[in-house]
mmCIF file of C-alpha atoms in Angstrom:
data_model
loop_
_atom_site.group_PDB
_atom_site.id
_atom_site.type_symbol
_atom_site.label_atom_id
_atom_site.label_comp_id
_atom_site.label_asym_id
_atom_site.label_seq_id
_atom_site.Cartn_x
_atom_site.Cartn_y
_atom_site.Cartn_z
ATOM 1 C CA MET U 1270 -214.798 -17.597 -9.988
ATOM 2 C CA ARG U 1271 -215.214 -18.495 -13.659
ATOM 3 C CA LEU U 1272 -212.393 -16.629 -15.388
ATOM 4 C CA LEU U 1273 -211.490 -16.069 -19.029
ATOM 5 C CA LEU U 1274 -207.801 -15.253 -19.596
ATOM 6 C CA ILE U 1275 -206.747 -14.022 -23.037
ATOM 7 C CA THR U 1276 -203.253 -13.626 -24.465
ATOM 8 C CA PRO U 1277 -202.526 -12.973 -28.164
ATOM 9 C CA HIS U 1278 -200.223 -15.968 -28.604
ATOM 10 C CA LEU U 1279 -198.025 -18.432 -26.741
ATOM 11 C CA ILE U 1280 -194.612 -17.702 -28.222
ATOM 12 C CA ALA U 1281 -191.594 -18.343 -26.003
ATOM 13 C CA GLY U 1282 -191.652 -15.014 -24.174
ATOM 14 C CA GLY U 1283 -191.858 -13.697 -20.639
ATOM 15 C CA ALA U 1284 -195.413 -12.343 -20.835
ATOM 16 C CA GLU U 1285 -196.633 -15.664 -22.200
ATOM 17 C CA ARG U 1286 -194.919 -17.685 -19.463
ATOM 18 C CA ASP U 1287 -196.318 -15.247 -16.899
ATOM 19 C CA THR U 1288 -199.826 -15.877 -18.229
ATOM 20 C CA ILE U 1289 -199.499 -19.667 -18.144
ATOM 21 C CA ALA U 1290 -198.208 -19.546 -14.566
ATOM 22 C CA LEU U 1291 -201.096 -17.265 -13.598
ATOM 23 C CA ALA U 1292 -203.688 -19.554 -15.181
ATOM 24 C CA GLY U 1293 -202.305 -22.590 -13.385
ATOM 25 C CA GLY U 1294 -202.060 -20.770 -10.069
ATOM 26 C CA LEU U 1295 -205.668 -19.603 -10.259
ATOM 27 C CA ALA U 1296 -206.838 -23.103 -11.174
ATOM 28 C CA ASN U 1297 -204.968 -24.519 -8.168
ATOM 29 C CA ARG U 1298 -206.986 -22.146 -5.975
ATOM 30 C CA GLY U 1299 -210.238 -23.593 -7.244
ATOM 31 C CA HIS U 1300 -211.135 -21.094 -9.961
ATOM 32 C CA ARG U 1301 -212.490 -22.318 -13.281
ATOM 33 C CA VAL U 1302 -210.063 -20.915 -15.821
ATOM 34 C CA THR U 1303 -210.265 -20.853 -19.603
ATOM 35 C CA LEU U 1304 -207.108 -19.656 -21.374
ATOM 36 C CA VAL U 1305 -207.603 -18.289 -24.891
ATOM 37 C CA SER U 1306 -204.742 -17.658 -27.311
ATOM 38 C CA HIS U 1307 -203.591 -18.198 -30.887
ATOM 39 C CA GLY U 1308 -201.195 -20.918 -29.699
ATOM 40 C CA GLY U 1309 -197.446 -21.150 -30.171
ATOM 41 C CA ALA U 1310 -194.294 -22.798 -28.831
ATOM 42 C CA LEU U 1311 -195.591 -22.737 -25.241
ATOM 43 C CA SER U 1312 -198.880 -24.494 -26.040
ATOM 44 C CA PRO U 1313 -197.675 -27.738 -24.393
ATOM 45 C CA GLU U 1314 -197.005 -25.864 -21.150
ATOM 46 C CA ALA U 1315 -200.449 -24.262 -21.334
ATOM 47 C CA ASN U 1316 -202.100 -27.641 -21.880
ATOM 48 C CA ASP U 1317 -200.229 -29.033 -18.852
ATOM 49 C CA SER U 1318 -201.252 -26.160 -16.548
ATOM 50 C CA GLY U 1319 -204.551 -27.690 -15.497
ATOM 51 C CA VAL U 1320 -206.813 -25.212 -17.305
ATOM 52 C CA GLU U 1321 -209.001 -25.354 -20.371
ATOM 53 C CA VAL U 1322 -207.111 -24.048 -23.415
ATOM 54 C CA VAL U 1323 -208.980 -22.644 -26.421
ATOM 55 C CA GLU U 1324 -207.316 -21.472 -29.628
ATOM 56 C CA LEU U 1325 -208.789 -18.448 -31.401
ATOM 57 C CA ARG U 1326 -207.214 -15.846 -33.660
ATOM 58 C CA THR U 1327 -206.499 -13.557 -30.720
ATOM 59 C CA HIS U 1328 -203.556 -11.923 -32.509
ATOM 60 C CA SER U 1329 -205.841 -10.215 -35.062
ATOM 61 C CA ARG U 1330 -205.040 -6.564 -35.768
ATOM 62 C CA THR U 1331 -207.441 -5.739 -38.608
ATOM 63 C CA PRO U 1332 -210.994 -4.437 -38.063
ATOM 64 C CA PRO U 1333 -212.568 -7.572 -39.603
ATOM 65 C CA GLY U 1334 -210.334 -9.789 -37.466
ATOM 66 C CA ILE U 1335 -211.204 -7.914 -34.274
ATOM 67 C CA ALA U 1336 -214.910 -8.065 -35.151
ATOM 68 C CA ARG U 1337 -214.673 -11.840 -35.676
ATOM 69 C CA LEU U 1338 -212.836 -12.247 -32.357
ATOM 70 C CA SER U 1339 -215.522 -10.163 -30.619
ATOM 71 C CA ARG U 1340 -218.208 -12.577 -31.774
ATOM 72 C CA GLU U 1341 -216.164 -15.644 -30.838
ATOM 73 C CA LEU U 1342 -215.394 -14.314 -27.350
ATOM 74 C CA ALA U 1343 -219.034 -13.399 -26.738
ATOM 75 C CA ALA U 1344 -220.084 -16.947 -27.655
ATOM 76 C CA LEU U 1345 -217.349 -18.479 -25.482
ATOM 77 C CA VAL U 1346 -218.234 -16.347 -22.439
ATOM 78 C CA ALA U 1347 -221.897 -17.279 -22.807
ATOM 79 C CA GLU U 1348 -221.065 -20.985 -23.058
ATOM 80 C CA ARG U 1349 -218.714 -20.984 -20.069
ATOM 81 C CA GLY U 1350 -220.732 -18.569 -17.919
ATOM 82 C CA CYS U 1351 -217.645 -16.469 -17.182
ATOM 83 C CA ASP U 1352 -217.687 -13.935 -14.344
ATOM 84 C CA LEU U 1353 -214.697 -11.845 -15.464
ATOM 85 C CA VAL U 1354 -212.353 -11.393 -18.421
ATOM 86 C CA HIS U 1355 -208.636 -10.729 -17.899
ATOM 87 C CA THR U 1356 -206.606 -9.969 -21.043
ATOM 88 C CA GLN U 1357 -202.843 -9.644 -21.401
ATOM 89 C CA ALA U 1358 -202.882 -7.204 -24.311
ATOM 90 C CA ILE U 1359 -204.839 -4.235 -25.645
ATOM 91 C CA LEU U 1360 -206.479 -5.389 -28.885
ATOM 92 C CA PRO U 1361 -207.983 -8.547 -27.328
ATOM 93 C CA ALA U 1362 -209.431 -6.242 -24.660
ATOM 94 C CA VAL U 1363 -210.985 -4.075 -27.361
ATOM 95 C CA ALA U 1364 -212.444 -7.170 -29.017
ATOM 96 C CA ALA U 1365 -213.782 -8.465 -25.689
ATOM 97 C CA ARG U 1366 -215.434 -5.165 -24.770
ATOM 98 C CA ARG U 1367 -216.950 -4.857 -28.234
ATOM 99 C CA GLY U 1368 -218.426 -8.330 -28.022
ATOM 100 C CA LEU U 1369 -219.466 -8.371 -24.353
ATOM 101 C CA GLY U 1370 -220.707 -4.850 -23.754
ATOM 102 C CA ARG U 1371 -220.427 -3.002 -20.435
ATOM 103 C CA GLY U 1372 -221.887 -5.714 -18.236
ATOM 104 C CA MET U 1373 -218.734 -7.862 -18.069
ATOM 105 C CA PRO U 1374 -215.854 -6.816 -15.745
ATOM 106 C CA LEU U 1375 -212.731 -6.497 -17.875
ATOM 107 C CA LEU U 1376 -209.196 -6.305 -16.531
ATOM 108 C CA VAL U 1377 -206.076 -5.758 -18.658
ATOM 109 C CA THR U 1378 -202.456 -6.447 -17.749
ATOM 110 C CA ILE U 1379 -199.854 -4.467 -19.676
ATOM 111 C CA HIS U 1380 -196.492 -6.236 -19.823
ATOM 112 C CA ASN U 1381 -194.614 -4.161 -22.373
ATOM 113 C CA LEU U 1382 -195.543 -1.754 -25.147
ATOM 114 C CA HIS U 1383 -192.679 -1.760 -27.624
ATOM 115 C CA ARG U 1384 -193.618 1.304 -29.694
ATOM 116 C CA ARG U 1385 -193.265 4.512 -27.710
ATOM 117 C CA TRP U 1386 -195.221 6.592 -30.227
ATOM 118 C CA SER U 1387 -198.310 4.448 -29.594
ATOM 119 C CA TYR U 1388 -198.841 5.289 -25.897
ATOM 120 C CA PRO U 1389 -201.542 7.951 -26.506
ATOM 121 C CA LEU U 1390 -203.437 5.616 -28.843
ATOM 122 C CA ALA U 1391 -203.058 2.673 -26.465
ATOM 123 C CA ALA U 1392 -204.164 4.765 -23.496
ATOM 124 C CA GLY U 1393 -207.267 5.884 -25.391
ATOM 125 C CA LEU U 1394 -208.217 2.315 -26.270
ATOM 126 C CA LEU U 1395 -207.774 1.220 -22.660
ATOM 127 C CA ARG U 1396 -209.857 4.132 -21.354
ATOM 128 C CA TRP U 1397 -212.712 2.805 -23.481
ATOM 129 C CA ALA U 1398 -212.218 -0.943 -22.980
ATOM 130 C CA ALA U 1399 -210.835 -1.613 -19.506
ATOM 131 C CA ASP U 1400 -212.374 -1.274 -16.063
ATOM 132 C CA ARG U 1401 -208.921 -1.551 -14.500
ATOM 133 C CA VAL U 1402 -205.400 -1.857 -15.878
ATOM 134 C CA LEU U 1403 -202.515 -3.605 -14.143
ATOM 135 C CA PHE U 1404 -198.963 -2.646 -15.068
ATOM 136 C CA VAL U 1405 -196.056 -4.943 -14.260
ATOM 137 C CA SER U 1406 -193.729 -1.956 -13.802
ATOM 138 C CA ASP U 1407 -193.993 1.657 -12.678
ATOM 139 C CA TYR U 1408 -192.103 2.510 -15.862
ATOM 140 C CA GLU U 1409 -194.976 1.351 -18.081
ATOM 141 C CA ARG U 1410 -197.564 2.897 -15.764
ATOM 142 C CA ARG U 1411 -195.901 6.324 -16.024
ATOM 143 C CA ASN U 1412 -195.768 6.050 -19.818
ATOM 144 C CA PHE U 1413 -199.508 5.357 -19.980
ATOM 145 C CA GLN U 1414 -200.232 8.203 -17.574
ATOM 146 C CA ARG U 1415 -198.361 10.565 -19.877
ATOM 147 C CA GLY U 1416 -200.404 9.119 -22.734
ATOM 148 C CA GLY U 1417 -203.604 10.087 -20.945
ATOM 149 C CA PHE U 1418 -204.682 6.980 -19.032
ATOM 150 C CA PRO U 1419 -206.288 7.911 -15.661
ATOM 151 C CA ASP U 1420 -204.211 6.814 -12.696
ATOM 152 C CA SER U 1421 -207.386 6.107 -10.706
ATOM 153 C CA ARG U 1422 -207.897 2.997 -12.843
ATOM 154 C CA ALA U 1423 -204.232 1.935 -12.839
ATOM 155 C CA LEU U 1424 -202.333 -0.317 -10.464
ATOM 156 C CA THR U 1425 -198.770 -1.641 -10.497
ATOM 157 C CA VAL U 1426 -198.728 -5.358 -9.713
ATOM 158 C CA GLN U 1427 -195.540 -7.307 -10.375
ATOM 159 C CA THR U 1428 -196.288 -10.860 -11.429
ATOM 160 C CA GLY U 1429 -195.338 -13.885 -9.337
ATOM 161 C CA LEU U 1430 -193.025 -16.823 -9.998
ATOM 162 C CA PRO U 1431 -193.654 -20.577 -9.716
ATOM 163 C CA ASP U 1432 -192.106 -22.242 -6.682
ATOM 164 C CA ALA U 1433 -189.679 -24.217 -8.869
ATOM 165 C CA PHE U 1434 -187.487 -21.131 -9.319
ATOM 166 C CA PHE U 1435 -187.112 -20.617 -5.575
ATOM 167 C CA ASP U 1436 -186.021 -24.242 -5.156
ATOM 168 C CA VAL U 1437 -182.993 -23.914 -7.456
ATOM 169 C CA GLU U 1438 -179.616 -24.534 -5.836
ATOM 170 C CA PRO U 1439 -176.987 -23.313 -8.331
ATOM 171 C CA GLU U 1440 -174.332 -25.872 -9.275
ATOM 172 C CA PRO U 1441 -172.375 -24.123 -12.047
ATOM 173 C CA THR U 1442 -169.225 -25.496 -13.607
ATOM 174 C CA LYS U 1443 -166.147 -24.816 -11.495
ATOM 175 C CA ASP U 1444 -163.859 -24.273 -14.494
ATOM 176 C CA ARG U 1445 -165.292 -21.073 -15.989
ATOM 177 C CA PHE U 1446 -167.641 -18.380 -14.741
ATOM 178 C CA THR U 1447 -170.728 -18.617 -16.972
ATOM 179 C CA PHE U 1448 -173.249 -15.911 -17.859
ATOM 180 C CA LEU U 1449 -176.667 -16.743 -19.266
ATOM 181 C CA LEU U 1450 -178.688 -14.541 -21.614
ATOM 182 C CA PRO U 1451 -182.189 -16.088 -21.792
ATOM 183 C CA ALA U 1452 -184.167 -14.056 -24.324
ATOM 184 C CA ARG U 1453 -185.787 -14.214 -27.727
ATOM 185 C CA ILE U 1454 -183.240 -13.283 -30.408
ATOM 186 C CA ASP U 1455 -185.122 -10.486 -32.134
ATOM 187 C CA GLY U 1456 -182.894 -7.414 -32.086
ATOM 188 C CA ARG U 1457 -184.301 -5.801 -28.916
ATOM 189 C CA LYS U 1458 -182.248 -7.678 -26.334
ATOM 190 C CA GLY U 1459 -178.786 -6.389 -27.224
ATOM 191 C CA HIS U 1460 -177.290 -9.724 -28.251
ATOM 192 C CA ASP U 1461 -174.902 -7.959 -30.623
ATOM 193 C CA ASP U 1462 -173.635 -5.733 -27.803
ATOM 194 C CA LEU U 1463 -173.034 -8.822 -25.691
ATOM 195 C CA LEU U 1464 -170.917 -10.431 -28.422
ATOM 196 C CA ARG U 1465 -168.869 -7.245 -28.727
ATOM 197 C CA ALA U 1466 -168.428 -7.186 -24.937
ATOM 198 C CA VAL U 1467 -167.092 -10.746 -24.978
ATOM 199 C CA SER U 1468 -164.643 -9.740 -27.714
ATOM 200 C CA ILE U 1469 -163.546 -6.638 -25.788
ATOM 201 C CA SER U 1470 -162.979 -8.683 -22.626
ATOM 202 C CA GLY U 1471 -160.156 -10.594 -24.317
ATOM 203 C CA GLU U 1472 -158.923 -13.341 -22.008
ATOM 204 C CA ALA U 1473 -161.331 -12.577 -19.138
ATOM 205 C CA PRO U 1474 -162.312 -15.839 -17.419
ATOM 206 C CA PHE U 1475 -165.966 -16.084 -18.387
ATOM 207 C CA ASP U 1476 -168.152 -17.701 -21.016
ATOM 208 C CA VAL U 1477 -171.662 -16.938 -22.235
ATOM 209 C CA ARG U 1478 -174.639 -19.176 -22.988
ATOM 210 C CA ILE U 1479 -177.443 -17.740 -25.118
ATOM 211 C CA ALA U 1480 -180.799 -19.455 -24.615
ATOM 212 C CA GLY U 1481 -183.583 -18.713 -27.070
ATOM 213 C CA ASP U 1482 -184.323 -18.551 -30.751
ATOM 214 C CA GLY U 1483 -185.499 -15.887 -33.138
ATOM 215 C CA PRO U 1484 -185.027 -14.266 -36.518
ATOM 216 C CA ALA U 1485 -181.607 -12.803 -35.718
ATOM 217 C CA ARG U 1486 -179.954 -16.035 -34.542
ATOM 218 C CA ARG U 1487 -178.115 -16.923 -37.760
ATOM 219 C CA ALA U 1488 -176.710 -13.409 -38.113
ATOM 220 C CA LEU U 1489 -175.483 -13.505 -34.518
ATOM 221 C CA GLU U 1490 -173.825 -16.872 -35.015
ATOM 222 C CA ARG U 1491 -171.961 -15.440 -38.021
ATOM 223 C CA MET U 1492 -171.003 -12.393 -35.949
ATOM 224 C CA THR U 1493 -169.602 -14.690 -33.251
ATOM 225 C CA GLY U 1494 -167.249 -16.176 -35.837
ATOM 226 C CA ARG U 1495 -166.172 -12.774 -37.189
ATOM 227 C CA LEU U 1496 -165.345 -11.561 -33.686
ATOM 228 C CA GLY U 1497 -163.365 -14.698 -32.875
ATOM 229 C CA VAL U 1498 -165.390 -15.588 -29.761
ATOM 230 C CA THR U 1499 -166.935 -18.862 -30.946
ATOM 231 C CA GLY U 1500 -165.163 -20.780 -28.189
ATOM 232 C CA ARG U 1501 -166.650 -18.589 -25.467
ATOM 233 C CA VAL U 1502 -170.237 -18.182 -26.700
ATOM 234 C CA GLU U 1503 -172.680 -21.083 -26.947
ATOM 235 C CA PHE U 1504 -176.114 -20.835 -28.589
ATOM 236 C CA ILE U 1505 -178.322 -23.443 -26.910
ATOM 237 C CA GLY U 1506 -181.713 -22.615 -28.449
ATOM 238 C CA PHE U 1507 -185.141 -22.568 -26.837
ATOM 239 C CA GLN U 1508 -185.146 -24.189 -23.382
ATOM 240 C CA ARG U 1509 -188.302 -25.468 -21.696
ATOM 241 C CA ASP U 1510 -186.782 -26.246 -18.281
ATOM 242 C CA MET U 1511 -185.570 -22.859 -17.078
ATOM 243 C CA PRO U 1512 -184.938 -23.866 -13.419
ATOM 244 C CA ALA U 1513 -182.573 -26.622 -14.609
ATOM 245 C CA LEU U 1514 -180.785 -24.158 -16.898
ATOM 246 C CA LEU U 1515 -180.386 -21.536 -14.151
ATOM 247 C CA LYS U 1516 -178.836 -24.181 -11.925
ATOM 248 C CA ARG U 1517 -175.853 -24.515 -14.267
ATOM 249 C CA VAL U 1518 -174.749 -20.856 -14.540
ATOM 250 C CA ASN U 1519 -173.217 -18.200 -12.286
ATOM 251 C CA ALA U 1520 -175.036 -15.036 -13.337
ATOM 252 C CA LEU U 1521 -177.439 -13.492 -15.828
ATOM 253 C CA VAL U 1522 -176.702 -10.832 -18.421
ATOM 254 C CA LEU U 1523 -179.397 -8.792 -20.153
ATOM 255 C CA PRO U 1524 -178.130 -5.918 -22.363
ATOM 256 C CA SER U 1525 -181.615 -4.977 -23.631
ATOM 257 C CA LEU U 1526 -182.394 -1.811 -25.541
ATOM 258 C CA ARG U 1527 -185.881 -1.626 -24.035
ATOM 259 C CA GLU U 1528 -187.674 -3.559 -21.309
ATOM 260 C CA SER U 1529 -190.564 -3.337 -18.901
ATOM 261 C CA LEU U 1530 -190.010 -5.817 -16.055
ATOM 262 C CA PRO U 1531 -188.111 -8.769 -17.569
ATOM 263 C CA LEU U 1532 -189.211 -12.150 -16.292
ATOM 264 C CA SER U 1533 -185.769 -13.631 -16.915
ATOM 265 C CA LEU U 1534 -184.141 -11.377 -14.299
ATOM 266 C CA ARG U 1535 -186.796 -12.165 -11.696
ATOM 267 C CA GLU U 1536 -186.406 -15.894 -12.308
ATOM 268 C CA GLY U 1537 -182.639 -15.568 -11.983
ATOM 269 C CA PHE U 1538 -182.976 -13.651 -8.720
ATOM 270 C CA ALA U 1539 -185.276 -16.351 -7.296
ATOM 271 C CA ALA U 1540 -182.584 -18.909 -8.191
ATOM 272 C CA GLY U 1541 -179.933 -16.860 -6.376
ATOM 273 C CA LEU U 1542 -178.138 -15.393 -9.390
ATOM 274 C CA PRO U 1543 -176.857 -11.808 -9.754
ATOM 275 C CA ALA U 1544 -177.311 -9.906 -12.999
ATOM 276 C CA VAL U 1545 -175.529 -7.479 -15.282
ATOM 277 C CA ALA U 1546 -178.198 -5.532 -17.156
ATOM 278 C CA THR U 1547 -178.819 -2.273 -18.949
ATOM 279 C CA ALA U 1548 -180.469 0.589 -17.075
ATOM 280 C CA VAL U 1549 -183.487 0.813 -19.365
ATOM 281 C CA GLY U 1550 -187.241 0.711 -18.781
ATOM 282 C CA GLY U 1551 -188.211 -1.088 -15.586
ATOM 283 C CA ILE U 1552 -184.874 -2.865 -15.068
ATOM 284 C CA PRO U 1553 -183.733 -0.358 -12.384
ATOM 285 C CA GLU U 1554 -186.880 -1.380 -10.466
ATOM 286 C CA LEU U 1555 -185.326 -4.861 -10.280
ATOM 287 C CA VAL U 1556 -181.543 -4.577 -10.210
ATOM 288 C CA GLU U 1557 -180.069 -2.650 -7.306
ATOM 289 C CA HIS U 1558 -176.675 -1.526 -8.578
ATOM 290 C CA GLY U 1559 -173.863 -2.932 -6.444
ATOM 291 C CA ARG U 1560 -176.191 -5.121 -4.351
ATOM 292 C CA THR U 1561 -177.987 -7.543 -6.675
ATOM 293 C CA GLY U 1562 -175.903 -6.889 -9.772
ATOM 294 C CA PHE U 1563 -174.586 -4.118 -11.988
ATOM 295 C CA LEU U 1564 -176.417 -1.644 -14.215
ATOM 296 C CA VAL U 1565 -174.747 -0.345 -17.371
ATOM 297 C CA PRO U 1566 -175.877 2.019 -20.137
ATOM 298 C CA PRO U 1567 -177.409 0.475 -23.258
ATOM 299 C CA ARG U 1568 -175.303 0.221 -26.398
ATOM 300 C CA ASP U 1569 -172.052 0.350 -24.382
ATOM 301 C CA PRO U 1570 -170.183 -2.948 -24.874
ATOM 302 C CA GLU U 1571 -167.110 -1.584 -23.078
ATOM 303 C CA ARG U 1572 -169.005 -0.915 -19.838
ATOM 304 C CA LEU U 1573 -170.850 -4.205 -20.227
ATOM 305 C CA ALA U 1574 -167.573 -6.109 -20.555
ATOM 306 C CA ARG U 1575 -166.058 -4.457 -17.471
ATOM 307 C CA ALA U 1576 -169.121 -5.205 -15.328
ATOM 308 C CA MET U 1577 -169.104 -8.845 -16.411
ATOM 309 C CA GLU U 1578 -165.400 -9.073 -15.639
ATOM 310 C CA GLN U 1579 -165.982 -7.751 -12.111
ATOM 311 C CA LEU U 1580 -168.297 -10.647 -11.316
ATOM 312 C CA ALA U 1581 -166.178 -13.245 -13.095
ATOM 313 C CA VAL U 1582 -162.951 -12.428 -11.229
ATOM 314 C CA ARG U 1583 -164.661 -12.000 -7.842
ATOM 315 C CA PRO U 1584 -166.827 -15.095 -7.319
ATOM 316 C CA GLY U 1585 -167.370 -14.160 -3.677
ATOM 317 C CA LEU U 1586 -168.923 -10.859 -4.766
ATOM 318 C CA ALA U 1587 -171.140 -12.666 -7.238
ATOM 319 C CA ALA U 1588 -172.284 -15.173 -4.615
ATOM 320 C CA GLY U 1589 -173.113 -12.416 -2.128
ATOM 321 C CA MET U 1590 -175.085 -10.479 -4.724
ATOM 322 C CA GLY U 1591 -176.901 -13.663 -5.627
ATOM 323 C CA GLU U 1592 -178.012 -14.220 -2.034
ATOM 324 C CA THR U 1593 -179.276 -10.639 -1.818
ATOM 325 C CA ALA U 1594 -181.112 -11.175 -5.094
ATOM 326 C CA ARG U 1595 -182.752 -14.332 -3.742
ATOM 327 C CA ARG U 1596 -183.982 -12.503 -0.636
ATOM 328 C CA THR U 1597 -185.398 -9.781 -2.874
ATOM 329 C CA ALA U 1598 -187.280 -12.370 -4.914
ATOM 330 C CA GLU U 1599 -188.629 -14.090 -1.798
ATOM 331 C CA ARG U 1600 -190.016 -10.791 -0.579
ATOM 332 C CA ARG U 1601 -191.500 -9.560 -3.861
ATOM 333 C CA TRP U 1602 -192.377 -12.357 -6.297
ATOM 334 C CA ARG U 1603 -193.782 -15.370 -4.502
ATOM 335 C CA MET U 1604 -196.769 -16.641 -6.478
ATOM 336 C CA GLY U 1605 -199.024 -16.785 -3.425
ATOM 337 C CA GLY U 1606 -198.716 -13.077 -2.738
ATOM 338 C CA TYR U 1607 -199.327 -12.239 -6.396
ATOM 339 C CA LEU U 1608 -202.485 -14.347 -6.514
ATOM 340 C CA ASP U 1609 -203.733 -12.761 -3.291
ATOM 341 C CA ARG U 1610 -203.396 -9.282 -4.811
ATOM 342 C CA LEU U 1611 -205.006 -10.359 -8.057
ATOM 343 C CA GLU U 1612 -207.982 -12.008 -6.351
ATOM 344 C CA THR U 1613 -208.546 -8.774 -4.424
ATOM 345 C CA VAL U 1614 -208.732 -6.855 -7.725
ATOM 346 C CA TYR U 1615 -211.098 -9.455 -9.186
ATOM 347 C CA ARG U 1616 -213.440 -9.159 -6.186
ATOM 348 C CA GLU U 1617 -213.402 -5.368 -6.352
ATOM 349 C CA LEU U 1618 -214.384 -5.447 -10.024
ATOM 350 C CA LEU U 1619 -217.170 -7.964 -9.421
ATOM 351 C CA GLU U 1620 -218.529 -6.048 -6.449
ATOM 352 C CA GLY U 1621 -218.506 -2.850 -8.513
ATOM 353 C CA ARG U 1622 -220.987 -4.300 -11.015
#
């Protein structure tokens, strides 16, 4: 198939890494893939994925910007002879439908819609633009159903992971139990609650590594000093080699305020790591409390600290949870199974034309 994949940008986020992995996986199966985005920190990974990468202003939100993108996508599809368009966000789907008309099969994957008030509007746009919509979590699918999107055109398909994550054999430091929070520092991931939890835990035998960058990093570094936990919290910035990073820690922590189906937890599970995470959004679809990790309420640093302590002082418990997590990942998130499901959807859309 000749496929056009569109994502608004290539910032260092889970949805963007999902899209790059998908593009490369499809190309490895013999499909001709063109990946369109506005570019970003992950552009080198996209260029190394074995697909054609085209930069357009796919992040446009204004009517003139969407109209311009519509024309550019129509020209690109005509030049490449694409069979199907698969977008990773709503406004690029609107632009694609506007430019391509009803003759082109159009699939949309919804990773996460951050503004709850916008579900009815988003559902209305998708009813007009999309032939089918894939949701990475049942949580997001239910929200769109309540917003008015017809369930007959909806499907929950959890994205797959590259094989490199399943090949990780953890070799963490033996001196201190180490948690990793791999997430963009933008205020939605609960970094401040994590710092308070470390402070509350006092002399508990664990440290924290924070991987990622974002607008709130400097404020968090200052907060680390005020709380007196500088020696136990390390900010390591944006990391390209996630499998290598996962190899050097004991567990993940994700105290998010809102999530859909976080890629970081799935990658950690594939690497055999348990997780302490907040019971928000689609996270309970991933973390089985007491078996693959612990779930805690959001905005509760006390409960977060106690859950982290339980893993840190009982390494045998953490190791057992990690093995259960790895088996879960093997069963649910192998890339081959994901691509099989996606190709089935593609064929159904093409046959329906």
